[in-house]
Amino acid sequence: MRRGKGITIYFYLFMLVIFLPLLLLLVFSFNDSFSAGFPWRGFTLRWWETFFADPVALTTVKNSFVVAVTVAVVATLMGLGVAFPLVRRVFRGQNVLLSALLVPIAVPYLLIGISLFSLLRVELGLELSLFTLAIGHILVALPYSSLVLMARLIGFDRSLEEAAQDLGATGFTTFRKITFPLIKPGIYVSMFLTFTVSLEDAVIATFLGGSDQTVPMFVFGRLRRWEGLPMAMALSSFMVLIALVFACLFLIRAVRPRLPAPPPRGRG
Amino acid sequence: MKIDVELKNVTKKFGDVVAVDDVSLWVGKCEFFSLLGPSGCGKTTTLRMISGFEKPTEGEVYIGGELMTDVPPFKRPTNLIFQNLALFPHLNVYDNISFGLKIKKLPKDEIQRKVKEMLNLVRLSGYEKRKIKQLSGGEQQRIAIVRALVNEPTVLLLDEPLGPLDLKLREEMVVELKRIQREVGTTFIYVTHDQGEALTMSDRIAVMKDGRVLQIGTPMKIYEQPKSRFIADFIGRSNLFEGSCADGVVEVDGLGRIIAEPGPQTSDKHSVLICAKPEKISIGRKLKGLDNIFDGEVKETYYQGRVTTYRVLLENGSLITVVVLSSGAKDIFKPGAKVKVGWNKRDVNMMM
Ligand SMILES: Nc1ncnc2c1ncn2[C@@H]1O[C@H](COP(=O)(O)OP(=O)(O)OP(=O)(O)O)[C@@H](O)[C@H]1O
Ligand SMILES: [Mg+2]
């Protein structure tokens, strides 16, 4: 059992490295001081109160989530639409399309922001809003969702779908009962990744968000004045907690079916 | 016998590859019919055309007297046991087996009863809640079989269902499949490249090669009277002699005359192929009363328990295989022993 113990210790160290900065953020959002660190000046709920009392801060939180959820859903649906033909069909230009799909990952957000600004605002004359921002985020999120879903589909054993049809299932029933449940982990991962891409972006938001602010832009603005820092920390901590909840909802569902099954308990 | 499945001049091409080439065959109701042939000869493709996953490039498929060529798989009265099983990994044993019944919207208690019956049939009662991953290979195999069988298809198509199993389990499953077939009374079309399996289980066998059907017949017919060198060689190791024949006497270069059963009579000389199965050949220091007797020298001896196999070199330089029942240490011939081998004329089979 020694080896098991070693792995457990490693696991906790690993978690500590990942979560220590976030934990400190959370701790100092309760520190009765304007600085973002030690010394500890005593416990206070002041910063959380200012945050929850600030209508602008709350609106940015709402904006962030509206955009991120939209992006997660739309980018994942579009990713499905791209991944299925790319993996399952053979057609001319397939490789070109595949490479083209991945290019946006390599392009800095700054450039994407500028080019989308000129396209949407200058050329098409759209009013900048959460809508244009969502378009920008979907664009940068699409490579991630397509990649994740393609990886899932490449490993997909098509004879399972044939087996369902052989047992009397129509195309739609086959998708609902076989294809969808089996690619669901990929869908969860895709939703989470694209959700995060949108949530953490400040650059594209600067170009496409117009007067509708999201959390990262708001926090940046706050950081310019020293008395704005603590409240930004409370706000950031709040976002981290929400992100954790989402991670639990999505990722655990995505990973759990792939873990080794517990041993069966006897017959029946 | 009532015809259940019929293929009429069916051809399937994948691009330039001709996977199935002008195949015509019929399978009777409740018959156990095997497609036997080496890897890549088109067995799976034939099954997939019967189950509807491939559309024939040419020809027609009839099931129960109805033209099925354009009917999609989910509307056909067939069920296929896939070569790779294709059990649903996200569903447990119960949900796998009941998949087809739920689609047919049977009442829940009836589904439960049928699944239970099926699990009993393959001796896996109590496995309902197991995940597919928690089953051994042989257990998965049996679940795959009943997942198809529970739908009581008119025709059950089995694609090498015993492939991955060990010898003992294979033998058990062979017995079990035959029992299931007797009890359920379904038409079985069974694909295999294992001649032993095909001979044991089938009512009739179709031997395939390169997409074509070479011969269809009962196991005994196929084994005793193969129609071509390929079949003779593929099914049971055969000793083959080439020669020229006139009036039932075959002249073999370097060996002499072999007397054969006078077949379709022609007095013209023509070249023929003679096939003698290893177990039909006698071996001894002295042999008499046989139509054909030749001198030979034992080259290899394999004691295999129940039987002993000899490789014997004849005077014309050909090595033949002889299998006899083992009969104790003092009667065994060691390599180097001078022996006589022989057989009766009715024990050989002549092919053109
Ligand atoms: N989808 C396909 N596309 C192209 N060629 C194919 C396809 N399916 C089968 N073939 C070819 O058709 C031939 C017959 O294949 P099939 O799968 O029917 O063989 P099989 O008799 O089942 O072989 P095995 O015993 O190895 O399973 C093979 O040469 C194979 O390469
Ligand atoms: Mg095959």
XYZ file of C-alpha atoms and ligand atoms in Angstrom:
652
model
C 0.000 0.000 0.000
C 3.070 2.268 0.128
C 2.730 3.129 -3.517
C -0.896 4.120 -3.015
C 0.184 6.486 -0.278
C 2.858 8.061 -2.490
C 0.272 8.767 -5.127
C -2.045 10.303 -2.551
C 0.698 12.655 -1.308
C 1.542 13.606 -4.867
C -2.103 14.295 -5.543
C -2.417 16.674 -2.580
C 0.805 18.504 -3.492
C -0.496 18.864 -7.019
C -3.771 20.303 -5.786
C -1.910 22.694 -3.479
C 0.197 24.122 -6.310
C -2.886 24.667 -8.434
C -5.099 26.067 -5.735
C -2.699 28.022 -3.509
C -2.862 31.271 -5.521
C -6.644 31.037 -5.713
C -6.840 30.259 -2.027
C -4.716 33.298 -1.160
C -6.932 35.441 -3.344
C -9.945 34.215 -1.425
C -8.246 34.721 1.963
C -7.074 38.265 1.243
C -10.500 39.271 -0.010
C -11.385 39.060 3.711
C -8.305 40.998 4.855
C -9.043 44.386 6.373
C -6.412 46.154 4.290
C -6.037 47.881 0.917
C -3.063 45.759 -0.078
C -3.321 42.401 -1.762
C -1.230 40.448 0.709
C 0.281 40.193 4.148
C 0.310 41.554 6.790
C -3.053 40.269 8.001
C -4.983 43.206 9.408
C -8.029 41.308 10.604
C -11.154 39.768 9.140
C -13.693 41.877 7.308
C -16.686 41.402 5.027
C -16.307 44.995 3.847
C -15.027 44.190 0.354
C -17.641 41.551 -0.314
C -20.299 44.002 0.840
C -19.053 46.733 -1.498
C -19.024 44.218 -4.305
C -22.560 43.011 -3.702
C -23.747 46.610 -3.218
C -22.179 47.814 -6.469
C -24.738 47.550 -9.302
C -22.044 48.026 -11.948
C -19.980 45.129 -10.566
C -23.046 42.887 -10.466
C -23.960 43.810 -14.045
C -20.491 42.866 -15.263
C -20.831 39.499 -13.542
C -24.170 38.982 -15.231
C -22.740 40.095 -18.594
C -19.800 37.740 -18.271
C -22.055 34.787 -17.596
C -24.574 35.571 -20.289
C -21.795 35.785 -22.860
C -19.883 32.736 -21.578
C -22.942 30.493 -21.466
C -24.004 31.600 -24.946
C -20.505 30.982 -26.238
C -20.320 27.555 -24.612
C -23.609 26.419 -26.124
C -23.185 27.921 -29.585
C -19.512 27.016 -30.021
C -20.207 23.437 -28.928
C -23.170 23.065 -31.280
C -21.142 24.537 -34.135
C -18.241 22.300 -33.149
C -20.519 19.271 -33.460
C -21.563 20.440 -36.894
C -17.944 20.694 -37.957
C -16.589 17.610 -36.200
C -19.101 15.101 -37.612
C -18.398 15.694 -41.305
C -14.683 16.222 -40.738
C -14.305 12.903 -38.966
C -16.894 10.792 -40.726
C -16.886 11.888 -44.329
C -14.198 11.854 -46.942
C -14.204 14.914 -49.167
C -11.835 17.136 -51.085
C -10.137 19.851 -49.112
C -10.672 18.033 -45.833
C -7.110 18.572 -44.612
C -7.127 22.221 -45.624
C -10.338 22.761 -43.707
C -8.940 20.948 -40.702
C -5.813 23.109 -40.612
C -7.753 26.297 -41.242
C -9.957 25.459 -38.290
C -6.985 25.443 -35.942
C -5.363 28.687 -37.124
C -7.273 30.970 -34.740
C -5.567 29.233 -31.799
C -2.233 30.577 -32.987
C -3.437 34.123 -33.690
C -3.074 36.565 -30.765
C -6.396 37.752 -29.360
C -5.266 41.311 -29.975
C -5.214 40.748 -33.737
C -8.483 38.885 -33.696
C -9.997 41.722 -31.695
C -8.800 44.367 -34.128
C -9.819 42.483 -37.246
C -13.260 41.636 -35.869
C -13.726 45.241 -34.813
C -13.035 46.416 -38.326
C -15.287 43.747 -39.804
C -18.267 44.004 -37.452
C -18.180 47.656 -36.512
C -16.545 49.422 -39.438
C -17.638 47.258 -42.379
C -20.982 45.877 -41.196
C -21.817 48.833 -38.988
C -23.018 46.712 -36.060
C -23.561 48.381 -32.685
C -20.912 47.027 -30.271
C -22.597 45.028 -27.516
C -22.582 41.678 -25.771
C -23.825 40.271 -29.073
C -20.746 41.321 -31.036
C -18.590 40.227 -28.122
C -20.193 36.777 -28.184
C -19.474 36.525 -31.901
C -15.800 37.238 -31.210
C -15.630 34.692 -28.405
C -17.385 32.016 -30.447
C -14.794 32.537 -33.134
C -11.866 31.958 -30.795
C -13.655 29.145 -28.957
C -14.616 27.186 -32.053
C -11.197 25.552 -32.611
C -11.253 24.226 -29.058
C -14.737 22.783 -29.222
C -14.135 21.246 -32.663
C -10.856 19.687 -31.566
C -12.293 18.179 -28.396
C -15.324 16.809 -30.207
C -13.286 15.484 -33.101
C -11.014 13.639 -30.715
C -14.107 12.075 -29.197
C -15.550 11.122 -32.576
C -12.322 9.668 -33.945
C -12.341 7.091 -31.176
C -16.005 6.332 -31.803
C -16.796 2.787 -32.856
C -19.366 3.134 -35.624
C -20.441 -0.459 -35.369
C -22.230 0.595 -32.158
C -24.527 2.772 -34.260
C -25.001 -0.060 -36.711
C -25.820 -2.412 -33.860
C -28.532 -0.011 -32.679
C -30.014 0.168 -36.165
C -29.842 -3.580 -36.451
C -31.943 -3.736 -33.280
C -34.557 -1.522 -34.872
C -33.472 2.019 -33.990
C -34.009 4.748 -36.585
C -31.270 7.289 -37.288
C -32.621 9.721 -34.716
C -33.112 7.122 -31.977
C -29.597 5.870 -32.636
C -28.226 9.369 -32.127
C -30.257 9.897 -28.975
C -29.530 6.549 -27.336
C -26.047 5.685 -28.580
C -24.121 8.486 -30.273
C -25.043 11.316 -27.938
C -24.484 9.493 -24.624
C -21.122 8.283 -25.851
C -19.851 11.664 -26.993
C -21.380 13.454 -23.992
C -18.088 13.628 -22.083
C -16.633 15.432 -25.091
C -19.571 17.804 -25.083
C -19.037 18.597 -21.395
C -15.328 19.236 -21.899
C -16.076 21.380 -24.920
C -18.668 23.426 -22.996
C -16.301 23.964 -20.130
C -13.351 24.956 -22.299
C -15.324 27.379 -24.427
C -17.042 28.773 -21.325
C -13.620 29.514 -19.860
C -12.238 30.993 -23.061
C -15.034 33.529 -22.970
C -14.995 34.151 -19.238
C -11.310 34.989 -18.962
C -10.945 37.192 -22.016
C -10.256 40.905 -21.561
C -8.648 41.669 -24.897
C -11.394 40.870 -27.371
C -13.886 42.280 -24.889
C -12.090 45.624 -25.066
C -12.631 45.788 -28.801
C -16.067 44.260 -29.198
C -17.869 44.780 -25.897
C -18.662 48.432 -26.429
C -20.160 49.924 -23.301
C -21.193 46.482 -22.000
C -18.441 45.511 -19.608
C -17.473 42.009 -18.546
C -15.642 41.062 -15.359
C -12.010 41.068 -16.622
C -12.370 44.584 -18.112
C -14.049 45.815 -14.961
C -11.285 44.385 -12.769
C -8.623 45.962 -14.963
C -10.351 49.292 -14.590
C -10.479 48.887 -10.802
C -6.790 48.053 -10.562
C -5.858 51.488 -11.841
C -6.870 52.976 -8.488
C -5.392 51.433 -5.330
C -8.584 51.609 -3.329
C -10.307 49.559 -6.031
C -8.111 46.516 -5.450
C -9.815 44.780 -2.500
C -13.248 44.855 -4.042
C -11.780 43.477 -7.286
C -10.363 40.655 -5.213
C -13.741 39.840 -3.717
C -15.231 39.928 -7.213
C -12.464 37.699 -8.567
C -12.872 35.260 -5.697
C -16.532 35.083 -6.485
C -15.752 34.239 -10.101
C -13.324 31.539 -9.003
C -15.981 29.948 -6.809
C -18.475 29.992 -9.660
C -15.893 28.527 -12.019
C -15.284 25.749 -9.494
C -18.968 24.957 -9.414
C -19.057 24.795 -13.197
C -15.951 22.658 -13.269
C -17.585 20.219 -10.896
C -20.792 20.160 -12.906
C -19.138 19.595 -16.266
C -15.772 17.980 -15.799
C -16.733 15.428 -13.205
C -19.511 14.237 -15.484
C -17.059 14.119 -18.354
C -14.410 12.185 -16.497
C -16.429 9.839 -14.332
C -17.624 7.442 -17.057
C -14.017 6.953 -18.098
C -12.752 5.986 -14.668
C -12.414 2.304 -13.832
C -15.744 0.909 -12.733
C -16.094 -0.201 -9.122
C -16.084 -3.995 -8.755
C -19.526 -5.579 -9.021
C -21.202 -6.622 -5.824
C -21.909 -10.319 -6.274
C -24.474 -11.557 -8.722
C -27.474 -9.263 -8.944
C -37.734 -26.937 -47.038
C -39.201 -23.443 -47.038
C -36.728 -20.834 -48.263
C -36.033 -18.039 -45.771
C -33.128 -16.074 -47.237
C -32.147 -15.957 -50.859
C -29.367 -14.134 -52.663
C -29.718 -13.849 -56.422
C -26.564 -13.010 -58.364
C -25.376 -10.617 -55.693
C -22.224 -8.615 -56.370
C -20.661 -5.992 -54.114
C -17.873 -3.706 -55.240
C -15.992 -1.215 -53.101
C -14.443 0.975 -55.770
C -12.274 -1.446 -57.704
C -12.375 -4.155 -55.047
C -14.904 -6.877 -55.781
C -15.727 -8.088 -52.279
C -18.586 -10.381 -53.307
C -18.768 -11.718 -56.835
C -22.024 -12.992 -58.323
C -23.150 -15.009 -55.314
C -26.393 -16.965 -55.450
C -27.552 -19.076 -52.556
C -30.616 -19.874 -50.504
C -31.072 -20.743 -46.852
C -34.020 -22.751 -45.613
C -36.268 -21.961 -42.672
C -34.676 -23.028 -39.356
C -31.566 -24.138 -41.159
C -28.081 -23.699 -39.710
C -26.175 -22.401 -42.698
C -22.467 -21.552 -42.630
C -20.352 -19.314 -44.803
C -16.858 -20.733 -44.637
C -13.772 -19.255 -46.201
C -10.399 -17.674 -45.596
C -9.946 -14.119 -44.331
C -11.035 -11.476 -46.816
C -13.168 -13.766 -48.973
C -16.297 -11.649 -48.511
C -18.116 -13.375 -45.653
C -18.747 -10.233 -43.585
C -19.751 -8.285 -46.681
C -22.313 -10.983 -47.540
C -23.791 -10.821 -44.031
C -23.863 -7.034 -44.162
C -25.870 -7.178 -47.364
C -28.354 -9.561 -45.777
C -28.690 -7.307 -42.719
C -28.905 -4.181 -44.860
C -25.707 -2.308 -43.993
C -24.368 -2.664 -47.523
C -26.398 -2.326 -50.682
C -25.478 -4.838 -53.379
C -23.905 -3.300 -56.455
C -25.885 -5.865 -58.439
C -28.372 -8.590 -57.645
C -31.175 -9.050 -55.141
C -31.639 -10.084 -51.540
C -34.875 -11.796 -50.492
C -35.882 -12.510 -46.921
C -39.062 -14.470 -46.196
C -39.937 -14.200 -49.859
C -39.826 -10.403 -49.900
C -37.387 -8.277 -51.865
C -35.207 -6.558 -49.265
C -32.511 -4.907 -51.365
C -33.697 -1.370 -50.558
C -35.065 -1.940 -47.055
C -32.988 -0.241 -44.313
C -31.462 -2.400 -41.535
C -33.902 -1.306 -38.836
C -36.843 -2.583 -40.869
C -35.402 -6.027 -41.618
C -36.427 -9.165 -39.724
C -32.761 -10.003 -39.182
C -30.397 -9.476 -36.302
C -26.648 -9.469 -36.657
C -24.066 -10.511 -34.107
C -21.137 -8.322 -35.047
C -17.640 -9.661 -35.543
C -16.496 -7.190 -32.863
C -19.680 -7.688 -30.756
C -20.506 -3.939 -30.632
C -22.045 -4.106 -27.159
C -23.077 -0.674 -25.889
C -20.399 0.287 -23.350
C -22.515 2.925 -21.584
C -25.368 0.550 -20.871
C -25.484 -2.373 -18.475
C -26.260 -5.944 -19.430
C -30.003 -5.505 -18.935
C -30.188 -2.353 -21.052
C -28.086 -3.937 -23.753
C -30.306 -6.974 -24.054
C -33.551 -5.027 -23.782
C -32.486 -2.389 -26.333
C -34.411 -3.896 -29.224
C -37.472 -4.757 -27.127
C -37.725 -1.206 -25.772
C -37.647 0.147 -29.304
C -40.505 -2.178 -30.164
C -42.271 -0.707 -27.098
C -43.063 -4.011 -25.432
C -44.650 -3.818 -21.958
C -42.068 -3.541 -19.226
C -42.897 -6.784 -17.424
C -42.694 -8.692 -20.677
C -39.271 -7.180 -21.388
C -38.121 -8.164 -17.916
C -39.357 -11.700 -18.355
C -37.669 -12.103 -21.740
C -34.340 -10.716 -20.587
C -34.420 -13.060 -17.637
C -35.174 -16.009 -19.885
C -32.316 -15.098 -22.183
C -29.828 -14.722 -19.330
C -30.916 -18.158 -18.129
C -30.375 -19.551 -21.577
C -26.734 -18.450 -21.641
C -26.274 -19.215 -17.929
C -25.672 -15.610 -16.883
C -28.620 -15.119 -14.531
C -28.088 -12.275 -12.120
C -25.766 -10.318 -14.420
C -28.405 -7.656 -15.261
C -26.674 -4.762 -13.491
C -23.153 -5.462 -14.722
C -21.368 -3.007 -16.966
C -20.049 -4.461 -20.207
C -16.492 -3.770 -19.068
C -17.054 -5.973 -16.040
C -17.658 -9.051 -18.167
C -15.119 -11.556 -19.386
C -14.676 -12.083 -23.109
C -16.826 -15.196 -23.132
C -19.544 -13.505 -21.103
C -19.579 -10.538 -23.487
C -19.871 -12.982 -26.344
C -22.916 -14.607 -24.844
C -24.527 -11.225 -24.099
C -23.979 -10.207 -27.714
C -25.677 -13.399 -28.843
C -28.761 -12.948 -26.660
C -29.000 -9.225 -27.393
C -29.753 -10.289 -30.956
C -31.644 -13.468 -30.100
C -34.088 -11.865 -27.637
C -35.768 -10.067 -30.544
C -36.714 -13.446 -31.964
C -35.522 -12.551 -35.433
C -36.577 -14.762 -38.326
C -32.922 -14.799 -39.310
C -29.949 -14.586 -36.980
C -26.681 -13.600 -38.611
C -23.521 -14.512 -36.718
C -20.177 -13.088 -37.788
C -17.441 -15.300 -36.343
C -19.031 -15.067 -32.912
C -16.558 -17.452 -31.327
C -13.409 -15.873 -32.712
C -11.790 -14.492 -29.548
C -12.607 -17.388 -27.238
C -10.295 -20.076 -25.933
C -10.687 -23.618 -27.180
C -12.707 -24.969 -24.256
C -15.094 -22.023 -24.254
C -15.450 -22.306 -28.013
C -16.484 -25.918 -27.703
C -18.979 -25.049 -24.986
C -20.401 -22.212 -27.068
C -20.713 -24.424 -30.136
C -22.876 -26.806 -28.128
C -24.799 -23.888 -26.648
C -25.488 -22.288 -30.040
C -26.811 -25.551 -31.419
C -29.030 -25.924 -28.368
C -30.308 -22.364 -28.737
C -31.045 -22.999 -32.382
C -33.010 -26.161 -31.548
C -34.933 -24.408 -28.786
C -35.700 -21.155 -30.580
C -36.048 -22.479 -34.117
C -34.460 -19.521 -35.837
C -32.616 -19.558 -39.146
C -28.902 -19.207 -38.453
C -26.440 -17.868 -40.969
C -23.079 -18.431 -39.437
C -19.805 -16.962 -40.683
C -16.528 -18.608 -39.807
C -13.104 -19.407 -41.141
C -12.844 -22.395 -38.803
C -13.708 -25.552 -40.713
C -14.145 -27.584 -37.516
C -16.828 -25.199 -36.263
C -18.580 -25.176 -39.617
C -18.550 -28.961 -39.935
C -19.806 -29.510 -36.390
C -22.708 -27.093 -36.440
C -24.008 -26.675 -39.949
C -26.837 -28.262 -41.814
C -25.197 -26.928 -44.952
C -22.024 -25.026 -45.717
C -21.118 -22.598 -48.483
C -17.379 -22.458 -49.106
C -16.237 -19.057 -50.315
C -13.056 -17.802 -51.874
C -12.256 -14.408 -53.383
C -15.871 -13.301 -53.178
C -17.243 -16.364 -54.925
C -19.136 -19.376 -53.632
C -17.223 -22.482 -54.689
C -19.447 -25.217 -53.299
C -22.586 -25.561 -51.216
C -23.463 -28.775 -49.466
C -23.837 -30.729 -46.245
C -20.722 -30.981 -44.066
C -20.267 -34.586 -45.168
C -20.561 -33.713 -48.829
C -18.116 -30.825 -48.508
C -15.649 -32.901 -46.537
C -15.854 -36.150 -48.469
C -16.461 -34.820 -51.938
C -14.784 -31.464 -52.296
C -15.294 -30.059 -55.744
C -11.957 -28.351 -56.098
C -8.369 -28.458 -54.942
C -8.922 -25.347 -52.839
C -11.779 -26.875 -50.869
C -10.005 -30.208 -50.467
C -7.029 -28.356 -49.073
C -8.955 -25.877 -46.942
C -11.174 -28.449 -45.260
C -9.266 -31.230 -43.570
C -5.699 -31.768 -44.701
C -6.018 -33.727 -47.938
C -3.448 -35.749 -49.833
C -3.647 -34.715 -53.451
C -2.316 -36.562 -56.493
C -2.348 -35.254 -60.019
C -2.548 -37.735 -62.829
C -4.223 -38.678 -66.024
C -7.286 -40.866 -65.925
C -8.840 -43.379 -68.205
C -11.544 -45.874 -67.199
C -11.167 -45.306 -63.468
C -7.431 -45.898 -63.446
C -5.226 -42.951 -62.757
C -1.649 -42.853 -63.890
C 0.442 -40.773 -61.471
C 3.956 -39.774 -62.514
C 6.637 -41.669 -60.602
C 4.140 -43.525 -58.425
C 2.220 -45.798 -60.715
C -1.449 -46.538 -61.001
C -4.135 -45.518 -58.586
C -7.407 -47.325 -58.912
C -10.351 -45.055 -58.289
C -14.107 -45.451 -58.293
C -15.101 -45.107 -61.922
C -16.644 -41.679 -61.967
C -18.517 -40.064 -64.843
C -17.240 -42.387 -67.562
C -15.036 -41.210 -70.297
C -12.511 -43.437 -71.908
C -10.533 -40.449 -73.177
C -7.481 -39.709 -71.157
C -7.889 -36.573 -69.117
C -5.999 -35.070 -66.231
C -7.582 -35.378 -62.800
C -6.887 -34.589 -59.185
C -7.222 -37.344 -56.608
C -7.866 -36.543 -53.006
C -7.395 -38.959 -50.111
C -8.184 -37.824 -46.579
C -5.466 -38.623 -44.000
C -7.754 -40.776 -41.847
C -8.819 -42.921 -44.807
C -5.270 -44.160 -45.402
C -3.961 -47.300 -43.690
C -0.366 -47.725 -42.677
C 1.520 -50.941 -41.759
C 4.513 -53.135 -42.369
C 2.320 -55.366 -44.486
C -0.973 -54.384 -46.008
C -3.344 -56.505 -48.003
C -6.843 -56.415 -49.323
C -6.623 -52.785 -50.318
C -7.079 -51.521 -53.851
C -4.073 -49.248 -53.737
C -0.866 -50.036 -51.855
C 2.395 -48.095 -52.044
C 5.813 -48.272 -50.402
C 6.907 -45.395 -48.268
C 9.222 -44.217 -45.553
C 8.070 -42.534 -42.365
C 9.608 -39.070 -42.133
C 7.846 -37.549 -39.152
C 5.771 -39.027 -36.345
C 3.483 -36.991 -34.121
C 1.884 -38.732 -31.197
C -1.202 -36.650 -30.359
C -2.929 -38.730 -27.735
C -6.025 -40.134 -29.333
C -4.480 -40.202 -32.796
C -0.998 -40.429 -34.272
C -0.075 -38.483 -37.378
C 2.613 -39.671 -39.795
C 4.236 -37.863 -42.662
C 5.182 -40.521 -45.164
C 7.469 -40.059 -48.177
C 6.311 -41.955 -51.280
C 8.468 -43.096 -54.160
C 7.449 -40.209 -56.368
C 8.802 -37.817 -53.783
C 5.479 -36.606 -52.422
C 4.871 -36.418 -48.688
C 1.476 -37.635 -47.603
C -0.229 -37.298 -44.248
C -1.694 -40.336 -42.516
C -3.735 -40.193 -39.327
C -4.460 -43.387 -37.371
C -5.909 -44.098 -33.949
C -3.060 -44.492 -31.473
C -2.603 -48.084 -30.446
C 0.202 -48.277 -27.908
C 3.962 -47.899 -27.923
C 4.971 -51.087 -29.730
C 2.902 -50.392 -32.823
C 4.144 -46.882 -33.423
C 6.380 -46.306 -36.439
C 9.512 -44.271 -35.826
C 10.879 -41.886 -38.461
C 12.944 -43.923 -40.928
C 10.681 -46.979 -40.766
C 9.891 -48.594 -44.105
C 6.121 -48.948 -44.343
C 3.319 -49.571 -46.720
C 0.404 -47.197 -47.088
C -2.816 -47.996 -48.801
C -6.467 -47.231 -49.318
C -9.539 -48.556 -51.039
C -10.819 -47.097 -54.247
C -14.053 -45.892 -52.672
C -12.085 -43.841 -50.143
C -10.622 -41.476 -52.659
C -12.339 -38.680 -54.413
C -11.646 -37.656 -57.957
C -11.883 -34.114 -59.233
C -11.497 -32.829 -62.749
N -15.811 -0.796 -46.701
C -14.902 -1.403 -47.494
N -14.191 -0.680 -48.389
C -13.289 -1.277 -49.201
N -13.030 -2.584 -49.205
C -13.710 -3.364 -48.357
C -14.672 -2.819 -47.456
N -15.189 -3.824 -46.713
C -14.561 -4.940 -47.135
N -13.682 -4.671 -48.123
C -12.841 -5.645 -48.836
O -13.682 -6.657 -49.322
C -13.092 -7.933 -49.134
C -13.998 -8.828 -48.313
O -14.085 -8.327 -46.986
P -14.921 -9.038 -45.849
O -14.880 -8.162 -44.657
O -16.259 -9.379 -46.372
O -14.047 -10.344 -45.602
P -14.291 -11.531 -44.561
O -14.506 -12.749 -45.365
O -15.337 -11.175 -43.589
O -12.859 -11.625 -43.859
P -12.497 -11.962 -42.318
O -12.580 -13.447 -42.162
O -11.088 -11.485 -42.213
O -13.443 -11.219 -41.443
C -11.738 -7.689 -48.491
O -10.757 -7.731 -49.500
C -11.847 -6.309 -47.920
O -10.604 -5.669 -47.947
Mg -15.312 -10.752 -41.529
